[in-house]
Coordinates of C-alpha atoms in Angstrom, one line a residue:
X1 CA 87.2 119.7 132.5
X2 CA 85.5 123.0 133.8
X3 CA 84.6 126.2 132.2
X4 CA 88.3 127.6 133.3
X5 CA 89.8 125.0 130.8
X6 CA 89.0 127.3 127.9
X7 CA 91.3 130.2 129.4
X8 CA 94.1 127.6 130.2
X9 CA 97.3 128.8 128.7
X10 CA 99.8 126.2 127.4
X11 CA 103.5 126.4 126.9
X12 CA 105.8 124.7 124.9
X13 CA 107.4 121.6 126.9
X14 CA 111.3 120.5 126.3
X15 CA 112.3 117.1 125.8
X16 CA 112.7 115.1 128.6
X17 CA 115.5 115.8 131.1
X18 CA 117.8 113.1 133.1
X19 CA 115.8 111.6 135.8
X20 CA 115.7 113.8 139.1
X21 CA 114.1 116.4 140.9
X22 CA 113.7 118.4 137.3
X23 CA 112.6 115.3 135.5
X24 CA 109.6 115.0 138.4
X25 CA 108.5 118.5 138.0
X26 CA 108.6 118.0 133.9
X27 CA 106.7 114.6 133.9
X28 CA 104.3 116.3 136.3
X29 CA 103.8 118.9 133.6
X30 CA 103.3 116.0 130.8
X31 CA 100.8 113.8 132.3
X32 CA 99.0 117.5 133.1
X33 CA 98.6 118.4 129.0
X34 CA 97.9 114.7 128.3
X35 CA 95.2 114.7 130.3
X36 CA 93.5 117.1 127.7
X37 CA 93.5 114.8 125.3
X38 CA 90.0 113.5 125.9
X39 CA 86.7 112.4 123.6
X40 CA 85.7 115.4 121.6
X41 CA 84.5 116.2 118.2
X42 CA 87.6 117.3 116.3
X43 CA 85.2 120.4 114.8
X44 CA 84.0 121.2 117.9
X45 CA 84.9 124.8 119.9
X46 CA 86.7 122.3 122.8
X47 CA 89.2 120.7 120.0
X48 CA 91.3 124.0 120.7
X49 CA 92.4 122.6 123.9
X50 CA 93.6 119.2 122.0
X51 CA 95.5 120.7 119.6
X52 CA 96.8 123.5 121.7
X53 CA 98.4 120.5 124.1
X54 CA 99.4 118.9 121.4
X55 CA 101.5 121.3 120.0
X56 CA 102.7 121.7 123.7
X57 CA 104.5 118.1 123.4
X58 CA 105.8 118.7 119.8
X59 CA 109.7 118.9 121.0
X60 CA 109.5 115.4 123.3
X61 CA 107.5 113.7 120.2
X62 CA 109.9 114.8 117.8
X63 CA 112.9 113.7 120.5
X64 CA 111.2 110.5 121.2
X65 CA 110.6 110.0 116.8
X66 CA 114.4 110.3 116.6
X67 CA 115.2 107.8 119.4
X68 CA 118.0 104.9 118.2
X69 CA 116.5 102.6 121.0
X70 CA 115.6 99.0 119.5
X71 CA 111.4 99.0 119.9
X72 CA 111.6 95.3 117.9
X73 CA 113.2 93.8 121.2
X74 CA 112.2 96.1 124.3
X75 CA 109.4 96.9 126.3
X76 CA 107.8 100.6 126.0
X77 CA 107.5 100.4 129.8
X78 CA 111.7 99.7 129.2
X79 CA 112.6 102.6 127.0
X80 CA 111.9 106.4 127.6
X81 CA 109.3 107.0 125.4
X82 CA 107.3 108.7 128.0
X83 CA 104.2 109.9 125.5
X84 CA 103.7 106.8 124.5
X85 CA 103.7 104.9 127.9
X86 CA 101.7 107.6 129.4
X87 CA 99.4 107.0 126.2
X88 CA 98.5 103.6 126.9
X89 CA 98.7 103.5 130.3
X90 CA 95.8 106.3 130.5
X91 CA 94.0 104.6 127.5
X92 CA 94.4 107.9 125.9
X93 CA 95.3 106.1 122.4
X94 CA 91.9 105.7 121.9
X95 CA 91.6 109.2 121.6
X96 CA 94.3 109.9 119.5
X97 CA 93.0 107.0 116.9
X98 CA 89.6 108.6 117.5
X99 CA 90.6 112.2 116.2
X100 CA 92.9 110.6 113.1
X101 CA 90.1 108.1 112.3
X102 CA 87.4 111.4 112.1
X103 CA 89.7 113.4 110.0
X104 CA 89.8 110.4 107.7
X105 CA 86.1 109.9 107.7
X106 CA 85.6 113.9 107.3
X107 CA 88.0 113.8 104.5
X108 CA 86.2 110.7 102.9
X109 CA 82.6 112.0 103.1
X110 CA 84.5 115.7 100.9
X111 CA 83.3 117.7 104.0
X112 CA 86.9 118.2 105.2
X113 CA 88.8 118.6 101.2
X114 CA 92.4 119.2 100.1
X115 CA 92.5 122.2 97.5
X116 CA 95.4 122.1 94.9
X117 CA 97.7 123.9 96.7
X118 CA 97.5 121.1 99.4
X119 CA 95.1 123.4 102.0
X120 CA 92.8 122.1 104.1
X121 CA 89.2 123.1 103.6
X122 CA 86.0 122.8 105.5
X123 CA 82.7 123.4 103.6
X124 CA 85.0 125.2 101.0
X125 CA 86.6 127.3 103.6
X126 CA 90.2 127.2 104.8
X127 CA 91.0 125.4 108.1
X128 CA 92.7 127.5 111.1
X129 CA 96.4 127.1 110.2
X130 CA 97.3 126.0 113.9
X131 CA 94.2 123.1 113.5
X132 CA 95.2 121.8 109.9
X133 CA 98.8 121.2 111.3
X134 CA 97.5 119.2 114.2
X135 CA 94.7 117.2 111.9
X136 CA 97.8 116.6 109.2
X137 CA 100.5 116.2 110.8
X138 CA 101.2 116.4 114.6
X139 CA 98.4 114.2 115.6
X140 CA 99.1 111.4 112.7
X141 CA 103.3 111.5 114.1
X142 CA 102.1 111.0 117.8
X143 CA 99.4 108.1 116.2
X144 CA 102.3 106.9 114.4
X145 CA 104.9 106.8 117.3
X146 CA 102.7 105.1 119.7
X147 CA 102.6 102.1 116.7
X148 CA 106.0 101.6 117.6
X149 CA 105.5 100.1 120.1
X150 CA 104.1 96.2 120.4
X151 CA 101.7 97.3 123.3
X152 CA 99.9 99.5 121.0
X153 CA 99.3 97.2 118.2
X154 CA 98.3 94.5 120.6
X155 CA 95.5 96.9 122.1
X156 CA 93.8 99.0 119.5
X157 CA 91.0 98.2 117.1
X158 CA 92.7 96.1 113.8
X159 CA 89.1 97.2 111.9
X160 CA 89.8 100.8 112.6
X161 CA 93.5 100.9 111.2
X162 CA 92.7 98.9 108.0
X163 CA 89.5 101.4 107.5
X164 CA 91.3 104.4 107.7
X165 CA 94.6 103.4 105.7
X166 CA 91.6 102.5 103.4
X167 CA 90.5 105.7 103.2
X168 CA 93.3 108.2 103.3
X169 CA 95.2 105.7 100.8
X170 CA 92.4 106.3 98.4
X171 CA 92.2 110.0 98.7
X172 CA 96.0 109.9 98.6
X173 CA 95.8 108.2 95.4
X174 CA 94.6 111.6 93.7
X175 CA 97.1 113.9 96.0
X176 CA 99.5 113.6 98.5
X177 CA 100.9 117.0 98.7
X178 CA 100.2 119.1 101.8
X179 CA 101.1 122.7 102.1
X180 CA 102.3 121.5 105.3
X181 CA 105.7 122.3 107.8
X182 CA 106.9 119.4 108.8
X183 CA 110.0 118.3 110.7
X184 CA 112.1 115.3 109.4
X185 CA 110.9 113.3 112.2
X186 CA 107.4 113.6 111.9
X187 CA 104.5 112.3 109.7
X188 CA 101.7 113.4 107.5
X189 CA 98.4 111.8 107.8
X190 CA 99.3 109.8 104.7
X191 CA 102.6 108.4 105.5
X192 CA 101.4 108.0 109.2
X193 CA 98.9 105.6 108.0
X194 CA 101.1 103.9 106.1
X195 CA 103.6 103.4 108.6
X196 CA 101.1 102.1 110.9
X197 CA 100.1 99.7 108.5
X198 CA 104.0 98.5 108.4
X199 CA 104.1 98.0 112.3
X200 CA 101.2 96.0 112.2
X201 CA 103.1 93.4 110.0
X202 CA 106.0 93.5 111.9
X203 CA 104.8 92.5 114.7
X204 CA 101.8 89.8 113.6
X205 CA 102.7 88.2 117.4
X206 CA 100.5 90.4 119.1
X207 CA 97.5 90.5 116.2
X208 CA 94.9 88.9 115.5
X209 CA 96.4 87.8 112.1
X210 CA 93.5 85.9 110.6
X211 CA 91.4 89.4 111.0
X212 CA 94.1 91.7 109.5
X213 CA 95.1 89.9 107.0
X214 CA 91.3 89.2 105.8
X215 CA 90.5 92.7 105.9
X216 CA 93.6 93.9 104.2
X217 CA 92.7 91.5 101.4
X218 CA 88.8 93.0 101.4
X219 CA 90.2 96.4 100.9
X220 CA 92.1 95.7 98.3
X221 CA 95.0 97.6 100.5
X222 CA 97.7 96.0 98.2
X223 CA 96.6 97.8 95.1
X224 CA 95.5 101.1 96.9
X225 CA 99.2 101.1 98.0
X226 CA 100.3 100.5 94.4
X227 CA 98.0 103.5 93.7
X228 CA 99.2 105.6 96.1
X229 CA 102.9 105.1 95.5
X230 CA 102.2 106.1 91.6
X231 CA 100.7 108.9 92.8
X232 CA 103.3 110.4 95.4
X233 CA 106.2 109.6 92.4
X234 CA 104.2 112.0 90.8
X235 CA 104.3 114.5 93.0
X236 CA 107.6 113.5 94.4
X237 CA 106.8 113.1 97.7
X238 CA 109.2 110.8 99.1
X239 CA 108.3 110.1 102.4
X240 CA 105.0 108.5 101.5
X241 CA 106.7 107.4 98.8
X242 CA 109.2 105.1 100.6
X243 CA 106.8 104.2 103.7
X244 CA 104.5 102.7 100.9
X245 CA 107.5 100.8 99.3
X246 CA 108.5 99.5 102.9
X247 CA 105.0 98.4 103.5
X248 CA 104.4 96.4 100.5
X249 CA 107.8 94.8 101.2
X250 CA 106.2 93.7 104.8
X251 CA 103.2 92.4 103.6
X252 CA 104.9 90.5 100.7
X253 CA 107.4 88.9 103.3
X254 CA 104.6 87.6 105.0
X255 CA 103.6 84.4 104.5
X256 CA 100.3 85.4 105.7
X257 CA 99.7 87.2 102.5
X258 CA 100.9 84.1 100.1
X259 CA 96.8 83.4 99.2
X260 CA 96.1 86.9 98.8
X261 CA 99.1 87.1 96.4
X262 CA 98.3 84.3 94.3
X263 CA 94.9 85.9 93.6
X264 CA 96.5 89.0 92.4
X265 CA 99.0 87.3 89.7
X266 CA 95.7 86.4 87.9
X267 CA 93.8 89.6 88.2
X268 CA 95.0 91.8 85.2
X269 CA 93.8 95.1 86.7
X270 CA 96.2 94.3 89.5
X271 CA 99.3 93.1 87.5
X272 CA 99.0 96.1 84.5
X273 CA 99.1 98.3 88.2
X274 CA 102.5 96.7 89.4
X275 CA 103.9 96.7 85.9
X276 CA 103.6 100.4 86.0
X277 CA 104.8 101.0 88.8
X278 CA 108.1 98.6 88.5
X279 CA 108.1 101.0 84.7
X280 CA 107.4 104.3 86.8
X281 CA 109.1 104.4 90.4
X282 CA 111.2 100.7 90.9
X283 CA 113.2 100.4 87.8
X284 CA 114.3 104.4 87.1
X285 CA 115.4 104.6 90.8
X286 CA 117.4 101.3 90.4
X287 CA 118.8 103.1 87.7
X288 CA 119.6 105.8 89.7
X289 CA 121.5 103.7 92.1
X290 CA 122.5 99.6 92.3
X291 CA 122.7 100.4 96.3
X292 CA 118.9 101.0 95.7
X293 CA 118.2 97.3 95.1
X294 CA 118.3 96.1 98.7
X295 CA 115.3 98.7 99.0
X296 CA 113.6 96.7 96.8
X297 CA 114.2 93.3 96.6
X298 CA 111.0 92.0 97.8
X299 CA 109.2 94.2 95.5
X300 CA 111.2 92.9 92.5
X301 CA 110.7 89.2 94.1
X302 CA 106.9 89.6 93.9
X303 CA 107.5 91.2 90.2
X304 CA 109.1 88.1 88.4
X305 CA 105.6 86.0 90.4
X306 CA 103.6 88.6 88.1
X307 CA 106.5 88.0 85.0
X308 CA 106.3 92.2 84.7

């Protein structure tokens, strides 16, 4: 990038068109903001550029979020969920797991904090609006989308995911709220991560299952998620509230998990957790609707192994 970059002046792309001569003038224009999406420190002067492009794709993200195309069966390279191919075709991934796996560092150290009112602070001091939203939120969905896809999870570092759902499920264990806009498409940071997680255990084909599943186990990842779903009942944030539920149903279907399972029916810190939560979140919203217990029938499978 030269000097110039700094005075480069972004504008805000439309979702993809039908293939033809627009389509090869707007894919032109794509690949030409994704290439700003390079190895930087997030804190750093040059991050303006990142988030700046980043907010530039926000409409073809979203579009591409809302897509109905089936990602369990189909290629990326098949469907037109051009971020994402252009993504991992560049190698560019890495950056985008880079700059969600610093946040989470940052946030884990306390430089980078949440305040009540679920703002982002540095050293005490707010964060630029336009940077908080592309640290929380448009960074994490674009992280997030690219997990839908089988390529990604066969390609990126399993050591890195686990750490940082790890992390932010910790911190989101004592507040998930942020005073955040968000579109129903997209992600925060904390039901990014979590969503990741759960795209990792669908597709265990393309992992290196042995590694995951050990790690998950070391990080006590089953009971953070516990933790963080109390937590986001609190503070009614459903989102992260129903990706965590979906992700402990994942890992409890897989058989993979069986040893790590029978280990937690006999640790009580672990069961007294589950019990509350079946008390707190499972039971009242079966209550609320019988329709709900399709939601949660691994959940309450797993519940009768712990007799809670």
């Amino acid at each position: 990038m030269s000097k110039g970059d700094n005075l480069v002046k972004f504008f805000t792309l439309p979702s993809h068109p039908p293939p033809g001569p627009t389509f090869s003038d707007w894919f032109k224009s794509l690949t030409t903001v994704l290439n700003y999406f390079i190895q930087v420190d997030i804190l750093s002067s040059d991050f303006q550029k990142v988030t700046s492009a980043i907010n530039s794709i926000k409409n073809e993200v979203i579009y591409e979020c809302e897509s109905k195309a089936d990602r369990s069966t189909s290629s990326v390279y098949d469907r037109s969920d051009y971020v994402v191919r252009e993504l991992l075709r560049t190698t560019r991934i890495n950056n985008i797991l880079q700059y969600v796996r610093d946040t989470s560092a940052l946030l884990a150290s306390g430089k980078l904090t949440i305040n009540d009112n679920g703002k982002l602070l540095l050293s005490d001091k707010l964060v630029d609006p336009q940077l908080a939203h592309a640290l929380l939120v448009e960074i994490p969905t674009v992280l997030a989308l690219c997990f839908t896809a089988q390529e990604t999870i066969g390609t990126i570092s399993i050591s890195d995911v686990i750490k940082i759902s790890s992390e932010l499920l910790t911190i989101g264990a004592k507040r998930v709220t942020l005073d955040v806009e968000l579109d129903p498409a997209q992600q925060t940071i904390f039901s990014a991560v979590i969503l990741m997680l759960t795209c990792c255990l669908d597709n265990l084909k393309v992992l290196n299952t042995t590694l995951f599943f050990s790690m998950f186990e070391d990080e006590k990842i089953f009971q953070k998620l516990i933790e963080f779903t109390l937590q986001a009942n609190t503070e009614n944030q459903q989102l992260p509230l129903n990706n965590a539920i979906t992700c402990m149903s994942a890992y409890i279907q897989s058989s993979q998990s069986e040893p790590d399972r029978k280990k937690l029916e006999s640790n009580p810190e672990f069961v007294t957790l589950y019990r509350k939560m079946m008390d707190e979140v499972i039971n009242p919203k079966l209550k609320e609707s019988r329709s709900n217990r399709s939601q949660f029938r691994s959940i309450l499978f797993f519940s009768r192994s712990l007799r809670v």
